[in-house]
GROMACS .gro file of C-alpha atoms in nm:
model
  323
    1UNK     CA    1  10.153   9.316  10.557
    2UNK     CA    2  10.041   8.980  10.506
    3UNK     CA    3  10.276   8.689  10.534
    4UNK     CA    4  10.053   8.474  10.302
    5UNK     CA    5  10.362   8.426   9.999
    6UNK     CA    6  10.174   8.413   9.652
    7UNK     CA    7  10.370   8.155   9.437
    8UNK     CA    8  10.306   8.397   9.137
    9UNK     CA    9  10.195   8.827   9.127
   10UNK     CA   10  10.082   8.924   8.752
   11UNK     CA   11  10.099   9.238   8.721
   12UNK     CA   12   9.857   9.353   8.423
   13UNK     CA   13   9.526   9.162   8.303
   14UNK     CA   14   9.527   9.205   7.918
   15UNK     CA   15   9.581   8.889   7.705
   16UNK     CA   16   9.945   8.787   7.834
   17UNK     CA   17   9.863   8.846   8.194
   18UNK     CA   18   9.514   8.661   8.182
   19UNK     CA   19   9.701   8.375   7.937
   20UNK     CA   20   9.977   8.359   8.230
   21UNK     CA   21   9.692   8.340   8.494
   22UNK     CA   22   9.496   8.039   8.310
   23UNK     CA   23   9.886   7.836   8.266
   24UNK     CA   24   9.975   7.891   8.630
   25UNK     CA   25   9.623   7.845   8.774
   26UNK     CA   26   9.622   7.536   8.592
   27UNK     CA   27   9.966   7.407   8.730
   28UNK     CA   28   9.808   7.497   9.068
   29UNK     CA   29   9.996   7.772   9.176
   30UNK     CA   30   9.864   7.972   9.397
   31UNK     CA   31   9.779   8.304   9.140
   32UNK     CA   32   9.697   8.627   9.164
   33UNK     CA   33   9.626   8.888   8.933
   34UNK     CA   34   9.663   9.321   8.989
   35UNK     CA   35   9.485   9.510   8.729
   36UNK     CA   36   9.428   9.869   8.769
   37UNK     CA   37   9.131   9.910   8.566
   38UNK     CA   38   8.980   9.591   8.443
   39UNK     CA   39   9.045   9.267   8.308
   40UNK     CA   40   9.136   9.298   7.941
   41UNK     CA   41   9.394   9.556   7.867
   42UNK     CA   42   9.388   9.756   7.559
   43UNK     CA   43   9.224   9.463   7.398
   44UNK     CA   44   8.901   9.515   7.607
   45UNK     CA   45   8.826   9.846   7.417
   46UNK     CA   46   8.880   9.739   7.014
   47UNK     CA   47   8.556   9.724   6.865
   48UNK     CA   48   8.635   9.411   6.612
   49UNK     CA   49   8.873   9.153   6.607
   50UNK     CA   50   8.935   8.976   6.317
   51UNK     CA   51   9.268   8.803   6.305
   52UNK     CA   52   9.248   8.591   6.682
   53UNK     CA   53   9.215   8.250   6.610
   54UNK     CA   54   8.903   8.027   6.638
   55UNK     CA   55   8.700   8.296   6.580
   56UNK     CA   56   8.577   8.290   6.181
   57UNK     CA   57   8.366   8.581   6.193
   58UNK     CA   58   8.529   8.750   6.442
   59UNK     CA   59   8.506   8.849   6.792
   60UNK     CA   60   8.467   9.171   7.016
   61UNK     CA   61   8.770   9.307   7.246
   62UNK     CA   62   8.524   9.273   7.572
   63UNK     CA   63   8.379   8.916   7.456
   64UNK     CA   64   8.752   8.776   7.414
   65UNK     CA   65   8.896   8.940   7.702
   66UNK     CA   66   8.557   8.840   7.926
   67UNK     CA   67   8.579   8.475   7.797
   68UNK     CA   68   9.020   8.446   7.912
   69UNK     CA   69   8.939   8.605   8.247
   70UNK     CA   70   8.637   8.372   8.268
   71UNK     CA   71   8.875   8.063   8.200
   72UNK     CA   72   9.123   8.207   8.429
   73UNK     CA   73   8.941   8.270   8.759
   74UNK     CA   74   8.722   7.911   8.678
   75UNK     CA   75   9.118   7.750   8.717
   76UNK     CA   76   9.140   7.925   9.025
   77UNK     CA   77   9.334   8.240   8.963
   78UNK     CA   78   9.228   8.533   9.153
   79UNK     CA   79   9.161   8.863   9.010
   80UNK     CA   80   9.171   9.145   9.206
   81UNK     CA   81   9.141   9.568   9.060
   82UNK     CA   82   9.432   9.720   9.212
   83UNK     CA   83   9.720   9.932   9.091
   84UNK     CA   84  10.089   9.904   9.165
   85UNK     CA   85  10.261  10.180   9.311
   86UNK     CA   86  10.637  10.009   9.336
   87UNK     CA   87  10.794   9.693   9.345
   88UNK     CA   88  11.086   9.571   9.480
   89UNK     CA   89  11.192   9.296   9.257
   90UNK     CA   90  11.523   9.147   9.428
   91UNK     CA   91  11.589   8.894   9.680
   92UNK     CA   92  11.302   8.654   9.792
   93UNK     CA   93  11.044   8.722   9.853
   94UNK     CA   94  10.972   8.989   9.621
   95UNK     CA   95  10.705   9.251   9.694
   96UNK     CA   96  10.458   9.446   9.504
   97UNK     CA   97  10.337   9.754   9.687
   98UNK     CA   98   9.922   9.836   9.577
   99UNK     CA   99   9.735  10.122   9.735
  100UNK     CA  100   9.535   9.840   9.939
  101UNK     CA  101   9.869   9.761  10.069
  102UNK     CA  102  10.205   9.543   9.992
  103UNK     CA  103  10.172   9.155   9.824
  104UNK     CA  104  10.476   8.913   9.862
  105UNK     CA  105  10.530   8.644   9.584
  106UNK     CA  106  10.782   8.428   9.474
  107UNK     CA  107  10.793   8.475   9.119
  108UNK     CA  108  10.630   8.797   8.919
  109UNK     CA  109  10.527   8.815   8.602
  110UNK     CA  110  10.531   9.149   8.436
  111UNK     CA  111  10.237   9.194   8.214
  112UNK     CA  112  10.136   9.560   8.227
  113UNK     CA  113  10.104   9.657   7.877
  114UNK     CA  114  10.142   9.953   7.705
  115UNK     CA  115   9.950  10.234   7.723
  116UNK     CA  116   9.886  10.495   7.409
  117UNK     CA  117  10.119  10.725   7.284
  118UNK     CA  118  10.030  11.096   7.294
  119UNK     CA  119  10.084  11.326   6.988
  120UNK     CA  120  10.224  11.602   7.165
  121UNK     CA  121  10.025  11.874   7.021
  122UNK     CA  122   9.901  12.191   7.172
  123UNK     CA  123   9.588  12.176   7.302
  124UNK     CA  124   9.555  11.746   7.319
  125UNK     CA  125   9.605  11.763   7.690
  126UNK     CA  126   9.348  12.010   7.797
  127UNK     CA  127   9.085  11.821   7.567
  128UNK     CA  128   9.148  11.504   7.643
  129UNK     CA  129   8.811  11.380   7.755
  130UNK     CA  130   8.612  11.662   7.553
  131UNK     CA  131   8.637  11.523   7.222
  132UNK     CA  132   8.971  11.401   7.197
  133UNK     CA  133   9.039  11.025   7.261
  134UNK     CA  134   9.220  10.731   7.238
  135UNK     CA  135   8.961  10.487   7.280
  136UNK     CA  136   8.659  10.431   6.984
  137UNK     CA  137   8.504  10.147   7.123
  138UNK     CA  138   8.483  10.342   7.445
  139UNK     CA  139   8.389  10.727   7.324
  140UNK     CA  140   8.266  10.709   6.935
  141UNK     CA  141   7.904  10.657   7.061
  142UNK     CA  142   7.908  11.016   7.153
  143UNK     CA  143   7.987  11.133   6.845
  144UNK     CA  144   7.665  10.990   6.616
  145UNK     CA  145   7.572  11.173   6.323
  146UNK     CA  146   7.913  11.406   6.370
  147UNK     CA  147   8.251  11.478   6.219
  148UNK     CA  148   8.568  11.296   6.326
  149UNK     CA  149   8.900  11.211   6.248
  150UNK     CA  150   9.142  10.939   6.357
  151UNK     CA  151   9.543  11.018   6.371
  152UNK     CA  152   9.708  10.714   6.260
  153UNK     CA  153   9.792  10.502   5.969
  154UNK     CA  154   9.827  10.134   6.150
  155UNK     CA  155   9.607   9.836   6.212
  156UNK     CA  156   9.456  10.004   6.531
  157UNK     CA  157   9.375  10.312   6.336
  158UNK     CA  158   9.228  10.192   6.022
  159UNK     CA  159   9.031   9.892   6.255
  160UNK     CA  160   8.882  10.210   6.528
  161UNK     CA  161   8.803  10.456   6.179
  162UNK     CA  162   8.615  10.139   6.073
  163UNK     CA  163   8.437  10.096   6.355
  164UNK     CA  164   8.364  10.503   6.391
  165UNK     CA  165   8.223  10.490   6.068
  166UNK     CA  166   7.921  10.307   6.154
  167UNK     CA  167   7.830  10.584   6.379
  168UNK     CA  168   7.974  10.909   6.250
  169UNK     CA  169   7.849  11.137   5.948
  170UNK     CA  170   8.247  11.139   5.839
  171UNK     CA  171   8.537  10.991   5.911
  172UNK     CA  172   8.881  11.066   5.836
  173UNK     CA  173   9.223  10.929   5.843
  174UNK     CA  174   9.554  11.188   5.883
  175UNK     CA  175   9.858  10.968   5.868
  176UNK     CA  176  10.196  11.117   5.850
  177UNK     CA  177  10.355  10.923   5.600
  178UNK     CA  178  10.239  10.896   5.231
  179UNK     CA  179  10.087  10.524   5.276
  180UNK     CA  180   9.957  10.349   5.556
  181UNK     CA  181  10.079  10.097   5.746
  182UNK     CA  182   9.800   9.871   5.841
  183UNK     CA  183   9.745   9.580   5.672
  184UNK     CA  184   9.590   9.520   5.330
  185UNK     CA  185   9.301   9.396   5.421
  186UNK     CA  186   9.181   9.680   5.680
  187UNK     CA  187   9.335   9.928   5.385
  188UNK     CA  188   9.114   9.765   5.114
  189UNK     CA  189   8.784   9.833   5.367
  190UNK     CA  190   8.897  10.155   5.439
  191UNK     CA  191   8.916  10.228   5.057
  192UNK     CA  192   8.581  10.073   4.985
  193UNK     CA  193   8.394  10.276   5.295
  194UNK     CA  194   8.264  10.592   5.114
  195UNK     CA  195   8.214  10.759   5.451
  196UNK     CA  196   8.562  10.735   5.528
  197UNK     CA  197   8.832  10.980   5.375
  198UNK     CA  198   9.230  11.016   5.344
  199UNK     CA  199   9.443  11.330   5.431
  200UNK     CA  200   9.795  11.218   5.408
  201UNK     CA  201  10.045  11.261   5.398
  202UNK     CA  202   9.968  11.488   5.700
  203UNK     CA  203  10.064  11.608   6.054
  204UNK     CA  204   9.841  11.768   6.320
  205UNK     CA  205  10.009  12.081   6.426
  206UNK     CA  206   9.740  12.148   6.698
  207UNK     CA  207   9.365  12.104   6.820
  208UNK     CA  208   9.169  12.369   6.883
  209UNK     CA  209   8.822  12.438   7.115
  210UNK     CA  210   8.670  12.611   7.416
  211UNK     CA  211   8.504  12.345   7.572
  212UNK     CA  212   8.563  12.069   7.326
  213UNK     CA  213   8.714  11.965   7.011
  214UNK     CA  214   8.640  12.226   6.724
  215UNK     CA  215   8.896  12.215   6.507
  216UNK     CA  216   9.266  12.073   6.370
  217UNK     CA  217   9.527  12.279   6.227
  218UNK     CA  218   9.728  12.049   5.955
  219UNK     CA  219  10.053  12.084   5.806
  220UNK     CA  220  10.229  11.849   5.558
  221UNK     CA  221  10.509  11.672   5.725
  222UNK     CA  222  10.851  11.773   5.635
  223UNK     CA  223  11.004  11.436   5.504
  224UNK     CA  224  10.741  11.232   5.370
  225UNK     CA  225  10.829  10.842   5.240
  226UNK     CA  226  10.606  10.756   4.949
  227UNK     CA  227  10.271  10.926   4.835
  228UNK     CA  228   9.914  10.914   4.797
  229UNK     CA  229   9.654  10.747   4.971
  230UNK     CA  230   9.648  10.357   4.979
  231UNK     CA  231   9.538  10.378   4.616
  232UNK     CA  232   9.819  10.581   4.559
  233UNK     CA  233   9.623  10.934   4.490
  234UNK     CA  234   9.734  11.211   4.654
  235UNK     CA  235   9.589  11.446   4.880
  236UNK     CA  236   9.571  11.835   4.961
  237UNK     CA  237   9.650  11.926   5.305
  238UNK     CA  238   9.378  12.231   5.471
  239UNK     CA  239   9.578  12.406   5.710
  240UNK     CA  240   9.269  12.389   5.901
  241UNK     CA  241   8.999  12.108   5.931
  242UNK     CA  242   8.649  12.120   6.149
  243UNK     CA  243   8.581  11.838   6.345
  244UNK     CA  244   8.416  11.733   6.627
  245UNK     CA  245   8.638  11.471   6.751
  246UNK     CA  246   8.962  11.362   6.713
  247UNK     CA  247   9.093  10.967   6.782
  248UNK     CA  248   9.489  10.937   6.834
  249UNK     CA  249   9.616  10.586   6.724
  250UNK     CA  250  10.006  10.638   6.661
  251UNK     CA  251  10.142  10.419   6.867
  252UNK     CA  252  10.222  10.289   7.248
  253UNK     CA  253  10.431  10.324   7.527
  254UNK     CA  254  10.512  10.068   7.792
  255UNK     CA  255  10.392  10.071   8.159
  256UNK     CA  256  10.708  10.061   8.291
  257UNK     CA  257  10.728  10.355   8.524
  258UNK     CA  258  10.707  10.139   8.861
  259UNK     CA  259  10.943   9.945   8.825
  260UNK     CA  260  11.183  10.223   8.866
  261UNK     CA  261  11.451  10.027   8.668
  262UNK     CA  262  11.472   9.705   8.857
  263UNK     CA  263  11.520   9.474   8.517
  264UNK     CA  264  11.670   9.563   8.226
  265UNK     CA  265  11.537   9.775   7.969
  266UNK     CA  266  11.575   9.920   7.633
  267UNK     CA  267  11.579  10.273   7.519
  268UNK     CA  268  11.240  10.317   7.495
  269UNK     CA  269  11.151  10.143   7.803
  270UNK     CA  270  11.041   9.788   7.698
  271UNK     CA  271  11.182   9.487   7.929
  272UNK     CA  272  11.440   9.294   7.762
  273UNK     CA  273  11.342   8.895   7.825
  274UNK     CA  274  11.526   8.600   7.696
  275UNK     CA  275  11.319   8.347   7.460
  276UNK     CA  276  11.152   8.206   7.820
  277UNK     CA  277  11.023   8.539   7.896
  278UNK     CA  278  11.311   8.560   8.190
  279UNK     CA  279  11.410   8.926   8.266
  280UNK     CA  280  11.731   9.002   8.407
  281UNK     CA  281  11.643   8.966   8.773
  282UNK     CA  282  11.554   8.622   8.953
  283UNK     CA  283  11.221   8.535   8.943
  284UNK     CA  284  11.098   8.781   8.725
  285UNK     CA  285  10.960   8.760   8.405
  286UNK     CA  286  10.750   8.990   8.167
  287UNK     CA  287  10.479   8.877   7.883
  288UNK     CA  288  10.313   9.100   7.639
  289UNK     CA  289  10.343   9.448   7.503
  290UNK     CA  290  10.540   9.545   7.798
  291UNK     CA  291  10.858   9.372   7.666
  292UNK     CA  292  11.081   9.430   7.366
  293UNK     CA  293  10.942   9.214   7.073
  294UNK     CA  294  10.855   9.257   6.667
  295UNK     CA  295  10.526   9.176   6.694
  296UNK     CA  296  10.267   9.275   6.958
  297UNK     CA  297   9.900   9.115   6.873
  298UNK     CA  298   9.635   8.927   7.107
  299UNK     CA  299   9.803   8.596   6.978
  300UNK     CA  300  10.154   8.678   7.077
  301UNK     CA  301  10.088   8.813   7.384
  302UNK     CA  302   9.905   8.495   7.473
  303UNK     CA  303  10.213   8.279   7.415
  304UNK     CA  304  10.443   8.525   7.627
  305UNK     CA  305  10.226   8.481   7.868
  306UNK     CA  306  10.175   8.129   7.846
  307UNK     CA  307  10.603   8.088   7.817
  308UNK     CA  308  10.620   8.314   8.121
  309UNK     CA  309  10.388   8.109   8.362
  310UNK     CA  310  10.554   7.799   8.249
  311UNK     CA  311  10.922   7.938   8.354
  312UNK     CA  312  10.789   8.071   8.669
  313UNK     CA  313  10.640   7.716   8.762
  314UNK     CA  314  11.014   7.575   8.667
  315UNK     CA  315  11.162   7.831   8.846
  316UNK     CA  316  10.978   7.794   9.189
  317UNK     CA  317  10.962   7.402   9.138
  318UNK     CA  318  11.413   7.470   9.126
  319UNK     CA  319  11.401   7.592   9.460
  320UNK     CA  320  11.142   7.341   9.597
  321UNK     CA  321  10.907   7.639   9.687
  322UNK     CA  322  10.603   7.419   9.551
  323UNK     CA  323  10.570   7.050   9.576
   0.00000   0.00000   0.00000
């Protein structure tokens, strides 16, 4: 082990962790940044985004992400592509255990994310990776010209089925409930896109293939709130629909797992923070999806992440561990 003490570990290089990394850079703290794949988060893969702002017309998940790691690393944070195995969060210093080997730090930030939620079907598992995904931006290239549907009824569905259309023959939306849940806007594209259709309301029972993604078996839901597509017609259900593809957007769970319960969390496993992004151990604080908020976009997760850098800075100046 190294007994080089980082004034701040961020754990997690989406928005809030890369925000975090450009305040405490900035402040001159001595930064670093663990992210196990790269810099971005679940940002980096959405196609379009429309609603970050400064951007008028808009702006790719891999050009906004690329531009706040850019920013972050030019103020001197360091970056490095490493996952965390464990932590251990109390007393000083706190480490963070990698598979390159432990980090100490004075402060952490927690700013892992959430990952996507799986639908629990039969049959989702073993084709994950052979035509079912969670990622458009990343996988609808391979299905040009082809047949595929997206599970989902929010703002990350409706955005990725937009995106999908531009390359598939057909696209179409199953959404449990009887309206979706994205916001007007995306619904009113959706609803002018004549290559995109609606089944819902809708559940998928299972997906079905040899070697890939061949088919969905459909059932309508047992309690369904409202009816009708956005424009309020309703739809049939097929107990069975052929597709080549199938894109899962209902929802996320957070990265939690390694922290094996070392600050407090809800039911569900999102850190509970106060308003400065403090968890309920010393020294640590979380930004981002990863903690228990209303509303998790780009923008928010910025200003957790922002918040958190700034408390860690007041926390470590406290204790005189920077001058």
């Amino acid at each position: 082990m190294s007994d080089r003490v980082r004034d701040i570990v961020i754990i997690g290089a989406g928005p809030a962790g890369l925000a975090a990394a450009i305040y405490a850079a900035r402040a001159r703290l001595d930064t670093l940044v663990l992210e196990q794949q790269y810099p971005g988060g679940q940002a980096f893969n959405t196609h379009r985004i429309d609603n970050y702002p400064g951007f008028p017309d808009g702006i790719s998940g891999p050009d906004l992400t690329e531009y706040m790691a850019e920013q972050a690393r030019r103020h001197g944070a360091e970056i490095v592509t490493a996952g965390v195995s464990s932590v251990q969060l109390e007393g000083h210093p706190k480490t963070v255990v990698t598979g390159d080997g432990p980090i100490l730090a004075h402060t952490v930030i927690v700013a892992s994310g959430a990952g996507p939620k799986k639908l629990g079907a039969p049959g989702e598992e073993r084709l994950t990776g052979r035509g079912v995904s969670y990622c458009a931006t990343c996988d609808g290239p391979f299905f040009r010209n082809r047949r595929v549907a997206v599970v989902g009824g929010g703002d990350s569905a409706l955005t990725e089925a937009l995106f999908l259309a531009r390359l598939a023959a057909e696209v179409i939306i199953i959404h449990r409930r009887g309206q979706l849940r994205a916001v007007k806007a995306l619904q009113e594209r959706v609803e002018a896109d004549d290559r995109i259709r609606l089944i819902l309301p809708a559940v998928v029972e299972a997906i079905e293939g040899d070697e890939a993604v061949q088919m969905l078996r459909l059932a309508p839901p047992d309690t369904v709130r409202g009816s009708g597509r956005a424009g309020g017609q309703s739809a049939d259900v097929p107990s069975e629909l052929a597709v080549d593809g199938v894109f899962i957007y209902v929802g996320n769970e957070p990265a939690t797992a390694f922290l094996a319960q070392q600050v407090q969390m809800d039911e569900s496993g999102y850190i509970l923070t106060d308003d400065d992004m403090r968890t309920s151990t010393d020294g640590v604080f979380a930004a981002g999806d990863v903690r228990r908020k209303g509303l998790r976009q780009i923008v928010t997760a910025c200003g957790d992440g922002a918040v958190a850098a700034m408390s860690a800075e007041t926390w470590l100046a406290e204790r005189e561990l920077i001058k």
